[in-house]
Coordinates of C-alpha atoms and ligand atoms in Angstrom, one line a residue:
Chain A
M4 CA -42.6 10.0 -186.0
I5 CA -39.9 11.9 -184.1
P6 CA -36.7 13.3 -185.6
V7 CA -33.2 12.1 -184.5
A8 CA -32.0 14.2 -181.5
F9 CA -30.2 17.4 -182.3
D10 CA -28.8 20.5 -180.6
Y11 CA -31.2 23.4 -180.9
Q12 CA -30.1 27.0 -181.1
R13 CA -32.4 29.9 -181.6
A14 CA -30.7 32.7 -183.5
D15 CA -31.6 36.3 -182.4
S16 CA -29.9 37.9 -185.4
A17 CA -28.7 37.0 -188.9
E18 CA -25.1 37.4 -187.6
A19 CA -25.7 34.9 -184.8
A20 CA -27.2 32.4 -187.3
L21 CA -24.2 32.9 -189.7
A22 CA -21.7 32.5 -186.8
A23 CA -23.4 29.2 -185.9
L24 CA -23.2 28.0 -189.5
A25 CA -19.5 29.0 -189.7
E26 CA -18.8 27.0 -186.5
H27 CA -20.7 23.8 -187.4
G28 CA -20.5 23.7 -191.2
D29 CA -22.6 21.0 -192.8
E30 CA -23.5 19.4 -189.5
A31 CA -25.9 22.3 -189.0
K32 CA -29.1 23.2 -190.8
L33 CA -31.1 26.4 -190.7
L34 CA -34.7 26.0 -189.6
A35 CA -37.0 28.6 -191.1
G36 CA -40.7 27.6 -191.4
G37 CA -39.7 24.0 -191.0
H38 CA -42.3 22.8 -193.6
S39 CA -39.7 21.0 -195.7
L40 CA -37.1 20.3 -193.2
L41 CA -39.2 18.9 -190.3
P42 CA -41.1 16.4 -192.5
M43 CA -37.7 15.2 -193.8
M44 CA -36.3 14.9 -190.3
K45 CA -39.4 13.0 -189.1
L46 CA -38.9 10.6 -191.9
R47 CA -35.2 10.5 -191.0
L48 CA -34.2 11.5 -194.5
A49 CA -32.4 14.4 -192.8
Y50 CA -30.6 14.3 -189.5
P51 CA -28.7 17.5 -188.8
T52 CA -26.9 17.5 -185.5
V53 CA -27.4 21.2 -184.9
L54 CA -30.6 23.1 -185.8
V55 CA -30.3 26.8 -186.0
D56 CA -33.7 28.3 -185.7
I57 CA -34.0 31.6 -187.8
G58 CA -37.8 31.5 -187.6
R59 CA -37.9 34.5 -185.2
L60 CA -35.8 36.9 -187.3
N61 CA -38.7 39.2 -187.9
D62 CA -36.4 41.9 -189.4
L63 CA -35.9 39.5 -192.3
S64 CA -39.7 39.4 -193.0
Y65 CA -40.6 42.3 -195.2
V66 CA -41.6 43.4 -198.7
R67 CA -39.9 46.6 -199.8
D68 CA -39.7 48.8 -202.9
G69 CA -36.2 48.4 -204.2
G70 CA -36.6 50.8 -207.1
D71 CA -36.5 48.6 -210.2
H72 CA -37.3 45.5 -208.1
V73 CA -39.3 44.3 -205.2
A74 CA -37.1 43.2 -202.2
I75 CA -38.5 40.4 -200.1
G76 CA -37.0 39.3 -196.8
A77 CA -36.0 35.6 -196.8
L78 CA -38.2 34.9 -193.7
T79 CA -41.4 36.3 -195.3
R80 CA -44.1 33.7 -194.9
H81 CA -46.1 32.4 -197.9
R82 CA -49.3 33.9 -196.5
D83 CA -47.7 37.4 -196.3
I84 CA -46.6 37.2 -199.9
E85 CA -50.0 35.9 -201.1
I86 CA -51.7 39.0 -199.8
D87 CA -49.0 41.7 -200.3
P88 CA -50.2 44.7 -202.4
M89 CA -46.8 45.5 -203.8
I90 CA -46.2 42.0 -205.0
A91 CA -49.7 41.9 -206.4
E92 CA -48.9 45.0 -208.5
H93 CA -45.3 44.2 -209.7
A94 CA -45.0 40.4 -209.6
P95 CA -48.5 38.9 -209.5
L96 CA -47.1 35.6 -210.8
L97 CA -45.3 35.2 -207.5
A98 CA -48.4 35.9 -205.5
R99 CA -50.4 33.4 -207.6
A100 CA -47.7 30.7 -207.3
T101 CA -47.6 31.2 -203.6
A102 CA -51.3 31.0 -203.2
N103 CA -51.1 27.6 -204.8
V104 CA -48.6 26.2 -202.3
G105 CA -49.9 23.5 -200.0
D106 CA -52.8 24.7 -197.8
P107 CA -53.4 27.7 -195.5
Q108 CA -51.7 26.0 -192.5
V109 CA -48.5 25.4 -194.7
R110 CA -48.6 29.0 -195.9
H111 CA -48.8 30.3 -192.4
R112 CA -45.5 28.7 -191.6
G113 CA -43.4 28.3 -194.8
T114 CA -41.0 31.0 -195.9
L115 CA -39.9 32.1 -199.4
G116 CA -36.2 31.8 -198.5
G117 CA -36.7 28.3 -197.2
S118 CA -38.6 27.2 -200.3
L119 CA -35.9 28.5 -202.6
A120 CA -33.0 27.1 -200.5
H121 CA -34.7 23.7 -200.5
A122 CA -34.5 23.8 -204.3
D123 CA -37.2 21.3 -204.9
A124 CA -38.0 20.8 -208.6
A125 CA -41.6 20.0 -207.6
A126 CA -42.1 23.3 -205.7
D127 CA -43.9 26.3 -207.1
H128 CA -41.7 29.2 -206.0
P129 CA -38.5 28.2 -207.9
S130 CA -40.4 28.3 -211.2
A131 CA -41.8 31.7 -210.4
L132 CA -38.3 33.0 -209.5
L133 CA -36.9 31.7 -212.8
A134 CA -39.7 33.1 -215.0
L135 CA -39.5 36.4 -213.2
G136 CA -35.7 36.6 -213.6
G137 CA -35.2 37.1 -209.9
S138 CA -32.2 36.7 -207.7
V139 CA -31.3 36.0 -204.1
V140 CA -29.0 37.8 -201.8
V141 CA -26.8 35.3 -199.9
R142 CA -24.7 36.0 -196.8
S143 CA -22.0 34.1 -194.9
A144 CA -20.2 35.3 -191.8
D145 CA -17.7 37.3 -193.8
A146 CA -19.2 37.9 -197.3
E147 CA -22.3 38.7 -199.3
R148 CA -23.1 37.8 -202.9
V149 CA -26.1 37.8 -205.3
I150 CA -27.1 34.6 -207.1
D151 CA -29.3 34.9 -210.2
A152 CA -32.2 32.5 -210.3
G153 CA -30.6 30.8 -213.3
D154 CA -27.5 29.9 -211.3
L155 CA -29.3 28.9 -208.0
F156 CA -30.6 25.4 -208.7
T157 CA -27.7 23.0 -209.4
G158 CA -29.0 19.5 -208.8
F159 CA -31.7 17.3 -207.2
L160 CA -32.6 19.3 -204.0
E161 CA -29.3 21.1 -204.4
S162 CA -28.6 24.8 -204.7
A163 CA -25.5 26.9 -205.2
L164 CA -25.5 27.8 -201.5
E165 CA -22.6 26.8 -199.4
P166 CA -23.4 25.2 -196.0
T167 CA -22.2 28.4 -194.3
E168 CA -24.5 30.6 -196.4
M169 CA -27.9 31.9 -195.8
I170 CA -30.4 33.6 -198.1
T171 CA -31.3 37.0 -196.6
E172 CA -33.3 38.6 -199.4
I173 CA -35.1 37.8 -202.7
R174 CA -35.2 40.3 -205.5
I175 CA -37.9 40.3 -208.1
P176 CA -37.6 42.7 -211.0
K177 CA -40.8 44.7 -211.4
H178 CA -43.0 43.4 -214.2
T179 CA -45.8 45.9 -213.7
G180 CA -48.7 45.4 -216.1
A181 CA -47.0 42.7 -218.2
G182 CA -48.8 39.4 -219.1
W183 CA -48.1 36.4 -216.9
S184 CA -49.6 33.0 -216.1
F185 CA -49.2 30.3 -213.5
Q186 CA -50.5 26.8 -214.3
K187 CA -50.5 24.0 -211.8
F188 CA -51.9 20.5 -212.6
N189 CA -52.7 18.4 -209.6
R190 CA -55.4 16.0 -208.5
R191 CA -56.4 17.6 -205.2
A192 CA -56.2 21.3 -204.2
Q193 CA -53.6 20.7 -201.5
D194 CA -51.2 18.6 -203.6
W195 CA -47.9 19.4 -205.1
A196 CA -47.9 20.0 -208.9
I197 CA -47.7 16.9 -211.1
V198 CA -46.5 19.5 -213.6
G199 CA -46.6 23.3 -213.4
V200 CA -45.7 26.3 -215.5
S201 CA -44.7 29.9 -214.7
A202 CA -44.7 32.3 -217.6
Q203 CA -43.9 36.0 -217.7
Q204 CA -43.8 38.5 -220.5
V205 CA -40.7 40.6 -220.5
N206 CA -40.4 43.4 -223.0
G207 CA -42.4 41.4 -225.6
H208 CA -40.6 38.1 -225.1
A209 CA -41.5 35.2 -222.8
Q210 CA -39.8 33.7 -219.8
V211 CA -41.1 30.3 -219.1
A212 CA -40.2 27.8 -216.3
L213 CA -41.4 24.4 -215.5
V214 CA -42.3 22.6 -212.2
N215 CA -41.6 18.9 -211.8
M216 CA -40.3 18.3 -215.3
H217 CA -36.6 17.9 -214.5
P218 CA -34.4 17.0 -211.6
T219 CA -34.1 20.8 -211.0
P220 CA -36.4 23.8 -211.4
V221 CA -35.8 24.7 -215.0
R222 CA -36.4 27.2 -217.7
A223 CA -38.1 25.9 -220.9
T224 CA -35.4 27.2 -223.1
A225 CA -36.6 25.4 -226.3
V226 CA -40.0 27.2 -225.9
E227 CA -38.4 30.6 -225.3
E228 CA -36.0 30.3 -228.2
A229 CA -38.7 29.2 -230.6
L230 CA -40.8 32.2 -229.6
A231 CA -37.9 34.5 -230.0
N232 CA -37.4 33.1 -233.5
G233 CA -41.0 33.9 -234.4
A234 CA -42.7 30.6 -233.8
S235 CA -46.4 30.7 -232.8
A236 CA -47.4 30.0 -229.2
A237 CA -48.8 26.7 -230.3
D238 CA -45.7 25.6 -232.1
A239 CA -43.5 26.8 -229.3
A240 CA -45.6 25.0 -226.7
A241 CA -45.1 21.7 -228.6
L242 CA -41.4 22.0 -227.6
A243 CA -42.1 22.2 -223.9
A244 CA -40.6 18.8 -223.0
E245 CA -37.5 19.2 -225.2
G246 CA -34.4 18.7 -223.1
M247 CA -36.3 17.7 -220.0
E248 CA -35.8 14.6 -217.9
P249 CA -39.0 14.2 -215.9
S250 CA -39.4 11.4 -213.5
S251 CA -42.1 8.7 -213.4
D252 CA -44.0 8.2 -210.2
L253 CA -47.4 7.2 -208.8
N254 CA -49.1 10.3 -210.2
A255 CA -47.7 10.3 -213.8
S256 CA -45.5 8.5 -216.2
V257 CA -42.7 10.3 -218.1
E258 CA -44.9 10.4 -221.2
Y259 CA -47.9 11.9 -219.3
R260 CA -45.6 14.5 -217.8
Q261 CA -44.3 15.4 -221.3
H262 CA -47.9 15.7 -222.5
L263 CA -48.9 17.8 -219.6
A264 CA -45.9 20.2 -220.1
R265 CA -47.0 20.8 -223.7
V266 CA -50.6 21.4 -222.8
L267 CA -49.9 23.6 -219.8
V268 CA -47.3 25.7 -221.6
G269 CA -49.8 26.2 -224.4
R270 CA -52.4 27.4 -221.8
A271 CA -49.8 29.5 -220.0
L272 CA -48.7 31.3 -223.2
T273 CA -52.3 32.1 -224.2
D274 CA -53.1 33.2 -220.6
A275 CA -50.0 35.5 -220.6
G276 CA -51.1 37.1 -223.8
I277 CA -48.2 35.6 -225.9
A278 CA -49.5 34.8 -229.4
Chain B
M11 CA -34.6 22.1 -172.6
E12 CA -37.1 24.4 -170.8
V13 CA -40.1 25.3 -172.9
T14 CA -43.0 27.5 -172.0
V15 CA -46.0 27.7 -174.2
T16 CA -49.2 29.6 -173.4
I17 CA -51.9 27.2 -174.2
N18 CA -55.5 28.5 -174.0
G19 CA -54.3 31.4 -171.9
Q20 CA -52.4 29.3 -169.4
A21 CA -48.6 29.1 -169.3
V22 CA -47.4 25.4 -169.6
S23 CA -43.7 24.9 -168.8
A24 CA -41.8 21.7 -169.1
D25 CA -38.3 20.4 -169.7
V26 CA -38.5 18.5 -173.0
E27 CA -36.2 17.3 -175.7
A28 CA -35.7 19.8 -178.5
R29 CA -37.2 17.2 -180.9
T30 CA -40.5 17.1 -179.1
L31 CA -43.3 18.0 -181.6
L32 CA -45.8 20.6 -180.6
V33 CA -48.7 18.2 -180.9
H34 CA -47.0 15.9 -178.4
Y35 CA -46.4 18.8 -176.1
I36 CA -50.1 19.7 -176.3
R37 CA -51.3 16.1 -175.8
D38 CA -48.8 14.6 -173.5
T39 CA -47.3 17.5 -171.5
A40 CA -50.3 19.7 -171.3
G41 CA -52.7 16.8 -171.2
L42 CA -55.0 18.3 -173.8
T43 CA -56.1 15.4 -176.0
G44 CA -58.7 17.3 -178.1
T45 CA -56.0 17.9 -180.7
N46 CA -55.7 14.6 -182.7
V47 CA -52.9 13.1 -184.7
G48 CA -54.2 11.7 -188.0
C49 CA -51.4 11.3 -190.6
D50 CA -48.4 12.6 -188.8
T51 CA -47.1 13.7 -192.2
S52 CA -48.5 17.3 -192.5
S53 CA -51.4 16.2 -194.8
C54 CA -54.6 15.7 -192.9
G55 CA -55.0 18.7 -190.6
A56 CA -56.3 16.7 -187.6
C57 CA -53.6 18.3 -185.5
T58 CA -54.5 21.9 -186.5
V59 CA -54.2 24.5 -183.7
H60 CA -53.8 28.2 -183.7
L61 CA -50.3 29.7 -183.2
N62 CA -50.7 33.4 -182.4
G63 CA -54.2 33.2 -183.9
E64 CA -53.3 31.4 -187.2
A65 CA -54.0 27.8 -188.1
V66 CA -50.9 25.6 -188.1
K67 CA -50.3 21.9 -188.2
S68 CA -48.9 21.0 -184.8
C69 CA -47.4 17.8 -186.1
T70 CA -45.1 19.9 -188.3
M71 CA -43.8 22.2 -185.6
L72 CA -41.4 21.6 -182.7
A73 CA -42.6 22.6 -179.3
V74 CA -39.5 24.9 -179.0
Q75 CA -40.7 26.8 -182.0
A76 CA -43.8 27.8 -180.0
D77 CA -41.7 28.7 -176.9
G78 CA -43.1 32.0 -175.5
Q79 CA -45.9 32.0 -178.0
D80 CA -49.7 31.7 -177.7
V81 CA -51.4 28.5 -178.8
T82 CA -55.1 27.9 -178.9
T83 CA -56.5 24.4 -179.1
I84 CA -60.1 23.1 -179.5
E85 CA -60.4 23.1 -175.7
G86 CA -59.7 26.8 -175.6
L87 CA -62.2 27.9 -178.2
A88 CA -65.5 28.0 -176.2
P89 CA -66.1 31.2 -174.2
S90 CA -67.2 29.1 -171.1
A91 CA -67.9 25.6 -170.0
D92 CA -71.6 25.8 -170.9
E93 CA -71.3 27.9 -174.0
M94 CA -70.0 26.8 -177.4
H95 CA -68.0 28.9 -179.9
P96 CA -70.2 29.9 -182.9
M97 CA -68.2 27.6 -185.1
Q98 CA -68.8 24.6 -182.8
E99 CA -72.5 25.5 -182.6
A100 CA -72.6 25.6 -186.4
F101 CA -70.9 22.2 -186.7
M102 CA -73.5 20.8 -184.4
Q103 CA -76.5 22.4 -186.1
C104 CA -75.4 21.3 -189.5
H105 CA -74.3 17.8 -188.6
A106 CA -70.9 18.6 -189.8
L107 CA -69.3 15.5 -188.2
Q108 CA -69.7 11.8 -188.1
C109 CA -66.9 9.9 -186.3
G110 CA -65.5 13.3 -185.2
Y111 CA -61.9 12.5 -185.6
C112 CA -61.2 15.4 -188.0
T113 CA -63.5 17.8 -186.2
P114 CA -61.1 19.5 -183.8
G115 CA -58.7 20.4 -186.6
M116 CA -61.5 21.2 -189.0
V117 CA -63.1 23.6 -186.5
M118 CA -59.7 25.3 -185.8
A119 CA -59.0 25.6 -189.5
S120 CA -62.5 27.0 -190.1
V121 CA -62.2 29.7 -187.4
S122 CA -58.9 30.8 -188.9
L123 CA -60.4 30.8 -192.4
L124 CA -63.2 33.2 -191.2
D125 CA -60.7 35.4 -189.4
E126 CA -58.9 35.9 -192.7
N127 CA -62.0 36.0 -194.9
P128 CA -65.2 36.7 -192.9
N129 CA -67.6 36.4 -195.9
P130 CA -66.3 33.5 -198.0
S131 CA -68.1 32.0 -201.0
E132 CA -68.8 28.3 -201.0
A133 CA -65.8 27.8 -203.3
E134 CA -63.5 29.8 -201.0
V135 CA -64.6 27.7 -198.0
R136 CA -63.9 24.5 -199.9
E137 CA -60.5 25.8 -201.0
G138 CA -59.7 27.3 -197.6
L139 CA -60.2 23.8 -196.0
E140 CA -57.9 22.1 -198.4
G141 CA -55.5 21.3 -195.6
N142 CA -58.0 19.2 -193.7
L143 CA -59.2 15.8 -194.7
C144 CA -62.5 14.1 -193.5
R145 CA -63.1 10.5 -194.3
C146 CA -66.7 10.5 -193.2
T147 CA -68.9 13.5 -194.2
G148 CA -68.1 14.1 -197.8
Y149 CA -67.5 17.7 -196.7
H150 CA -70.9 19.0 -197.7
N151 CA -72.1 19.7 -194.1
I152 CA -68.7 21.0 -193.0
V153 CA -68.9 23.6 -195.8
K154 CA -72.5 24.4 -194.8
A155 CA -71.4 24.8 -191.2
V156 CA -68.7 27.3 -192.0
L157 CA -71.1 29.3 -194.3
T158 CA -73.6 29.2 -191.5
A159 CA -71.1 30.5 -189.0
S160 CA -70.2 33.3 -191.4
G161 CA -73.9 34.2 -191.6
A162 CA -74.3 33.2 -195.2
T163 CA -76.3 30.1 -195.9
E164 CA -78.2 31.5 -198.9
G165 CA -78.0 29.3 -201.9
M166 CA -76.6 26.3 -200.1
P167 CA -78.6 23.2 -200.9
A168 CA -79.9 21.3 -197.8
Ligands
FAD302 C1 -48.2 19.5 -196.5 C2 -47.3 20.3 -197.3 C3 -47.6 20.7 -198.6 C4 -46.8 21.5 -199.4 N1 -47.1 21.8 -200.6 C5 -46.3 22.5 -201.4 C6 -46.7 22.9 -202.7 O1 -47.7 22.6 -203.2 N2 -45.8 23.7 -203.4 C7 -44.6 24.1 -202.9 O2 -43.9 24.8 -203.5 N3 -44.2 23.8 -201.6 C8 -45.0 23.0 -200.9 N4 -44.7 22.7 -199.6 C9 -43.4 23.2 -199.1 C10 -43.5 24.5 -198.4 O3 -43.6 25.5 -199.4 C11 -42.3 24.8 -197.5 O4 -42.6 25.8 -196.6 C12 -41.0 25.3 -198.2 O5 -40.6 24.4 -199.2 C13 -39.8 25.4 -197.2 O6 -39.9 26.6 -196.5 P1 -39.6 26.6 -195.0 O7 -39.5 28.0 -194.6 O8 -40.6 25.8 -194.3 O9 -38.2 26.0 -194.9 P2 -37.5 24.9 -193.9 O10 -38.2 23.6 -193.9 O11 -37.3 25.5 -192.6 O12 -36.1 24.8 -194.6 C14 -36.0 24.1 -195.9 C15 -34.5 24.0 -196.2 O13 -34.0 25.3 -196.6 C16 -32.9 25.7 -195.6 N5 -33.2 27.1 -195.4 C17 -34.3 27.6 -194.8 N6 -34.2 29.0 -194.8 C18 -33.0 29.3 -195.4 C19 -32.4 30.5 -195.7 N7 -32.9 31.7 -195.4 N8 -31.1 30.5 -196.3 C20 -30.6 29.3 -196.6 N9 -31.1 28.1 -196.3 C21 -32.4 28.1 -195.7 C22 -33.1 24.8 -194.5 O14 -31.9 24.6 -193.8 C23 -33.6 23.5 -195.1 O15 -32.6 22.8 -195.7 C24 -45.5 21.9 -198.8 C25 -45.2 21.5 -197.5 C26 -46.1 20.8 -196.8 C27 -45.7 20.4 -195.3
FES303 S1 -51.5 14.8 -188.1 FE1 -50.7 16.8 -188.6 S2 -51.4 17.1 -190.6 FE2 -52.1 15.0 -190.1
FES304 S1 -66.1 13.1 -189.3 FE1 -65.0 11.3 -189.5 S2 -63.1 12.0 -190.4 FE2 -64.4 13.8 -190.5

């Protein structure tokens, strides 16, 4: 399968990429690792007329100490996140979620910025970003803004990014030493989650996000509120499917997904040390 | 557009469309047909090659993304025409292939796996090869071959 023909431009700086986006608007797409975009282009579900390759912007591939947070360049590959010592210390949930993405070949190419911009409810990173309470730094040719994880995912494969904007950095607050858990239920190691859960303890309360339980990546607010109001972990986990609109597909019916969410949130809370 | 990829140490230049996939560049432009296409949907790993030393699926990359980079294919693994790479040797010794279709990708993924984790456990080998499907062997002898190449076959049932 071969994508529809397009104009290819390789950006040698973030500025050049942003200028190309400003010029071409929604005709253009950024190409980072290409591990969501190229499969969609091959299936002709996406057909940008201009492809702006940002895959060589090595100065946007980094993990740095930002004081109260860990700053991760948008072009940092999954593999580099998986094995990074600073992420292991301050945001182990992100490292574990990343290690569960696809397979080694996918993790050698895919980037954190690409995964978040793609905004797939079935993907692992968005749930980790939500549970960790992270944010993304977004630039256009003439402005910069920070979007909180809670405001980033707006619809099915839709994010709050404008077509002229690019994620340059991801910021994860440090959760050093706090309990956490990542649960992913699938049938084969390489597969996407049928349902997944990211849970992070933050100052004694829990931040919980779900994978593949809603059209968007989503926080399990019913669970979080019940815990905040003193419910036991078991009682809170029973609310995991409240307010969710999961889809039904080859792997699972709606009812089975709801069941999985309750079971996996229960496991995640226990694993994260939330009683 | 003009693309130059160094494949197995040799620069291969061609004027190709930007939408040309790396695997087609390798097979059709460079004429190296050891790299197979299985699924063409990023799932099976038959198209696995090394990009700058790391395993990647060449059906999910554009040739232009590899412009100016180093690619190694199964043809470039052996040190010489009459000597096999230790991983190829281990696959042969352990009967790690039947039809052989998955083998080039499986060997490339296995070499990359040992580069990153020289002494893997059996479980780590199984998980490390999650991106490569084999319809014939049931994986057992593939896992054995990788452990053999790593120098650890202790505890592996025959
Ligand atoms: C076989 C396979 C299995 C997979 N399994 C999983 C899995 O289990 N879990 C999981 O979470 N993911 C999985 N993935 C997806 C993988 O994680 C992708 O790498 C990721 O979703 C996209 O990152 P990318 O860098 O490849 O982005 P690309 O494909 O290059 O881009 C994706 C989208 O984001 C845009 N974009 C990219 N970078 C930026 C940026 N910096 N700013 C703004 N927009 C940007 C692009 O224009 C495009 O629309 C899998 C992929 C494959 C091929
Ligand atoms: S042909 Fe590339 S992964 Fe199957
Ligand atoms: S040997 Fe036939 S697919 Fe693996």
